[in-house]
Amino acid sequence: AQSVTQLDSQVPVFEEAPVELRCNYSSSVSVYLFWYVQYPNQGLQLLLKYLSGSTLVESINGFEAEFNKSQTSFHLRKPSVHISDTAEYFCAVRPGGYNKLIFGAGTRLAVHP
Amino acid sequence: GAGVSQSPSNKVTEKGKDVELRCDPISGHTALYWYRQSLGQGLEFLIYFQGNSAPDKSGLPSDRFSAERTGGSVSTLTIQRTQQEDSAVYLCASSQLQANTEAFFGQGTRLTVV
């Protein structure tokens, strides 16, 4: 069975510091990978996705994630965070075919001034 | 529609009453999900409608929970004999059936059982 593990439930960080939110998955088949973000009191929205091609994918607000097949990871990084990045971040995988989207437990990123 | 629409946005109900939550997916999306998000918790998968195939009901927490999708479009999640632990935000998402497509989420229904 497929599963997603987000290793950190909470990540506190100071503004302008770098951050990495970790995500590992297990699957016996190929998968497509997603990061969703939920800002306070808002719905979930897609941050970035890996479908194929380059293993490094970027979002419009400076986040990037790298698909590492050998380590079955899809960690999310940002070199310099802002207060406005404070949110909950969810990693998700969707096995190939018509299978459902599977979410991790989420990581709460708290950026402090 | 332009996005996934859920109604009502808020629902307060008395313990023991039945509730129905509605989801209007994006037009043409054949996959539809229901998730539950309790305060400070992650996303709990409830049910997955996958086109014309039988839905994946493996996440429904008890037989008080049921969901249907009429005509491959609108979905209704029904909770019978509500309990206080059912209080949560119920999220609906839709996508294309193919796995290499993202899911779009509604704003959710906040259910409070008093």
Short mmCIF file of N, CA and C in Angstrom, two decimals, chain A residues 31-87:
data_model
loop_
_atom_site.label_atom_id
_atom_site.label_comp_id
_atom_site.label_asym_id
_atom_site.label_seq_id
_atom_site.Cartn_x
_atom_site.Cartn_y
_atom_site.Cartn_z
N VAL A 31 4.73 7.08 -9.21
CA VAL A 31 3.80 8.02 -8.60
C VAL A 31 3.99 9.42 -9.18
N TYR A 32 2.98 10.22 -8.99
CA TYR A 32 3.05 11.64 -9.25
C TYR A 32 3.00 12.34 -7.90
N LEU A 33 3.73 13.44 -7.75
CA LEU A 33 3.96 14.04 -6.45
C LEU A 33 3.49 15.49 -6.42
N PHE A 34 2.94 15.89 -5.29
CA PHE A 34 2.36 17.21 -5.15
C PHE A 34 2.68 17.78 -3.76
N TRP A 35 2.80 19.11 -3.71
CA TRP A 35 2.79 19.83 -2.45
C TRP A 35 1.62 20.81 -2.49
N TYR A 36 0.81 20.75 -1.44
CA TYR A 36 -0.31 21.68 -1.27
C TYR A 36 -0.01 22.57 -0.07
N VAL A 37 -0.56 23.79 -0.09
CA VAL A 37 -0.38 24.71 1.02
C VAL A 37 -1.74 25.19 1.50
N GLN A 38 -1.86 25.34 2.81
CA GLN A 38 -3.09 25.85 3.41
C GLN A 38 -2.72 27.02 4.31
N TYR A 39 -2.99 28.23 3.84
CA TYR A 39 -2.74 29.42 4.65
C TYR A 39 -3.82 29.52 5.73
N PRO A 40 -3.53 30.23 6.81
CA PRO A 40 -4.50 30.31 7.92
C PRO A 40 -5.89 30.71 7.46
N ASN A 41 -6.86 29.91 7.86
CA ASN A 41 -8.28 30.16 7.56
C ASN A 41 -8.59 30.16 6.07
N GLN A 42 -7.79 29.44 5.31
CA GLN A 42 -8.06 29.32 3.88
C GLN A 42 -8.11 27.85 3.46
N GLY A 43 -8.53 27.63 2.20
CA GLY A 43 -8.57 26.27 1.67
C GLY A 43 -7.21 25.81 1.18
N LEU A 44 -7.14 24.57 0.75
CA LEU A 44 -5.90 24.02 0.21
C LEU A 44 -5.73 24.45 -1.23
N GLN A 45 -4.49 24.78 -1.56
CA GLN A 45 -4.19 25.10 -2.95
C GLN A 45 -2.87 24.45 -3.34
N LEU A 46 -2.76 24.14 -4.62
CA LEU A 46 -1.56 23.48 -5.11
C LEU A 46 -0.38 24.45 -5.08
N LEU A 47 0.75 23.98 -4.56
CA LEU A 47 1.97 24.78 -4.54
C LEU A 47 2.87 24.40 -5.72
N LEU A 48 3.12 23.12 -5.90
CA LEU A 48 3.88 22.64 -7.04
C LEU A 48 3.65 21.15 -7.21
N LYS A 49 4.11 20.64 -8.36
CA LYS A 49 3.87 19.23 -8.66
C LYS A 49 5.00 18.68 -9.52
N TYR A 50 5.26 17.39 -9.35
CA TYR A 50 6.17 16.67 -10.22
C TYR A 50 5.37 15.61 -10.97
N LEU A 51 5.41 15.71 -12.29
CA LEU A 51 4.71 14.73 -13.11
C LEU A 51 5.70 13.89 -13.91
N SER A 52 6.69 14.55 -14.52
CA SER A 52 7.70 13.86 -15.31
C SER A 52 8.77 14.88 -15.66
N GLY A 53 9.83 14.42 -16.31
CA GLY A 53 10.86 15.34 -16.77
C GLY A 53 11.82 15.73 -15.67
N SER A 54 12.20 16.99 -15.63
CA SER A 54 13.17 17.46 -14.64
C SER A 54 12.71 17.14 -13.23
N THR A 55 13.62 16.63 -12.44
CA THR A 55 13.25 16.23 -11.08
C THR A 55 13.14 17.41 -10.13
N LEU A 56 13.57 18.59 -10.57
CA LEU A 56 13.48 19.79 -9.75
C LEU A 56 12.32 20.64 -10.27
N VAL A 57 11.36 20.89 -9.41
CA VAL A 57 10.21 21.71 -9.80
C VAL A 57 10.13 22.92 -8.89
N GLU A 58 9.60 24.01 -9.44
CA GLU A 58 9.56 25.27 -8.71
C GLU A 58 8.16 25.84 -8.68
N SER A 59 7.90 26.63 -7.61
CA SER A 59 6.64 27.35 -7.54
C SER A 59 6.91 28.82 -7.86
N ILE A 60 5.84 29.59 -8.01
CA ILE A 60 5.98 30.99 -8.38
C ILE A 60 6.45 31.83 -7.21
N ASN A 61 6.34 31.32 -5.97
CA ASN A 61 6.73 32.12 -4.81
C ASN A 61 8.03 31.63 -4.17
N GLY A 62 8.90 31.02 -4.98
CA GLY A 62 10.25 30.73 -4.52
C GLY A 62 10.48 29.37 -3.90
N PHE A 63 9.46 28.56 -3.72
CA PHE A 63 9.65 27.21 -3.22
C PHE A 63 10.11 26.30 -4.35
N GLU A 64 10.85 25.26 -4.00
CA GLU A 64 11.22 24.25 -4.96
C GLU A 64 11.21 22.89 -4.27
N ALA A 65 11.03 21.85 -5.06
CA ALA A 65 11.05 20.49 -4.52
C ALA A 65 11.77 19.60 -5.53
N GLU A 66 12.48 18.63 -5.00
CA GLU A 66 13.23 17.74 -5.86
C GLU A 66 12.77 16.30 -5.66
N PHE A 67 12.41 15.66 -6.74
CA PHE A 67 12.01 14.27 -6.71
C PHE A 67 13.27 13.41 -6.71
N ASN A 68 13.42 12.57 -5.69
CA ASN A 68 14.54 11.67 -5.60
C ASN A 68 14.00 10.25 -5.56
N LYS A 69 14.08 9.59 -6.71
CA LYS A 69 13.45 8.26 -6.81
C LYS A 69 14.14 7.23 -5.93
N SER A 70 15.47 7.30 -5.87
CA SER A 70 16.20 6.29 -5.09
C SER A 70 15.91 6.42 -3.60
N GLN A 71 15.68 7.63 -3.14
CA GLN A 71 15.38 7.84 -1.73
C GLN A 71 13.88 7.99 -1.47
N THR A 72 13.10 7.85 -2.49
CA THR A 72 11.64 8.02 -2.43
C THR A 72 11.28 9.25 -1.60
N SER A 73 11.85 10.38 -2.01
CA SER A 73 11.60 11.62 -1.28
C SER A 73 11.19 12.73 -2.24
N PHE A 74 10.55 13.72 -1.67
CA PHE A 74 10.11 14.90 -2.44
C PHE A 74 10.11 16.07 -1.46
N HIS A 75 11.30 16.43 -0.99
CA HIS A 75 11.43 17.47 0.02
C HIS A 75 11.20 18.86 -0.57
N LEU A 76 10.58 19.71 0.21
CA LEU A 76 10.26 21.08 -0.21
C LEU A 76 11.26 22.03 0.44
N ARG A 77 11.77 22.98 -0.35
CA ARG A 77 12.80 23.89 0.17
C ARG A 77 12.51 25.32 -0.27
N LYS A 78 13.01 26.23 0.54
CA LYS A 78 13.00 27.64 0.15
C LYS A 78 14.23 28.28 0.78
N PRO A 79 15.03 29.00 0.00
CA PRO A 79 16.29 29.54 0.52
C PRO A 79 16.12 30.67 1.52
N SER A 80 14.98 31.38 1.46
CA SER A 80 14.77 32.52 2.35
C SER A 80 13.26 32.71 2.54
N VAL A 81 12.77 32.41 3.74
CA VAL A 81 11.33 32.45 3.94
C VAL A 81 10.86 33.84 4.40
N HIS A 82 9.57 34.08 4.16
CA HIS A 82 8.92 35.31 4.59
C HIS A 82 7.85 34.99 5.62
N ILE A 83 7.46 36.01 6.36
CA ILE A 83 6.38 35.85 7.33
C ILE A 83 5.15 35.26 6.64
N SER A 84 4.90 35.70 5.42
CA SER A 84 3.71 35.27 4.68
C SER A 84 3.74 33.81 4.28
N ASP A 85 4.86 33.14 4.45
CA ASP A 85 4.95 31.70 4.16
C ASP A 85 4.40 30.85 5.30
N THR A 86 4.06 31.48 6.41
CA THR A 86 3.46 30.75 7.53
C THR A 86 2.17 30.08 7.07
N ALA A 87 2.15 28.76 7.18
CA ALA A 87 1.03 27.97 6.66
C ALA A 87 1.27 26.51 7.01
#
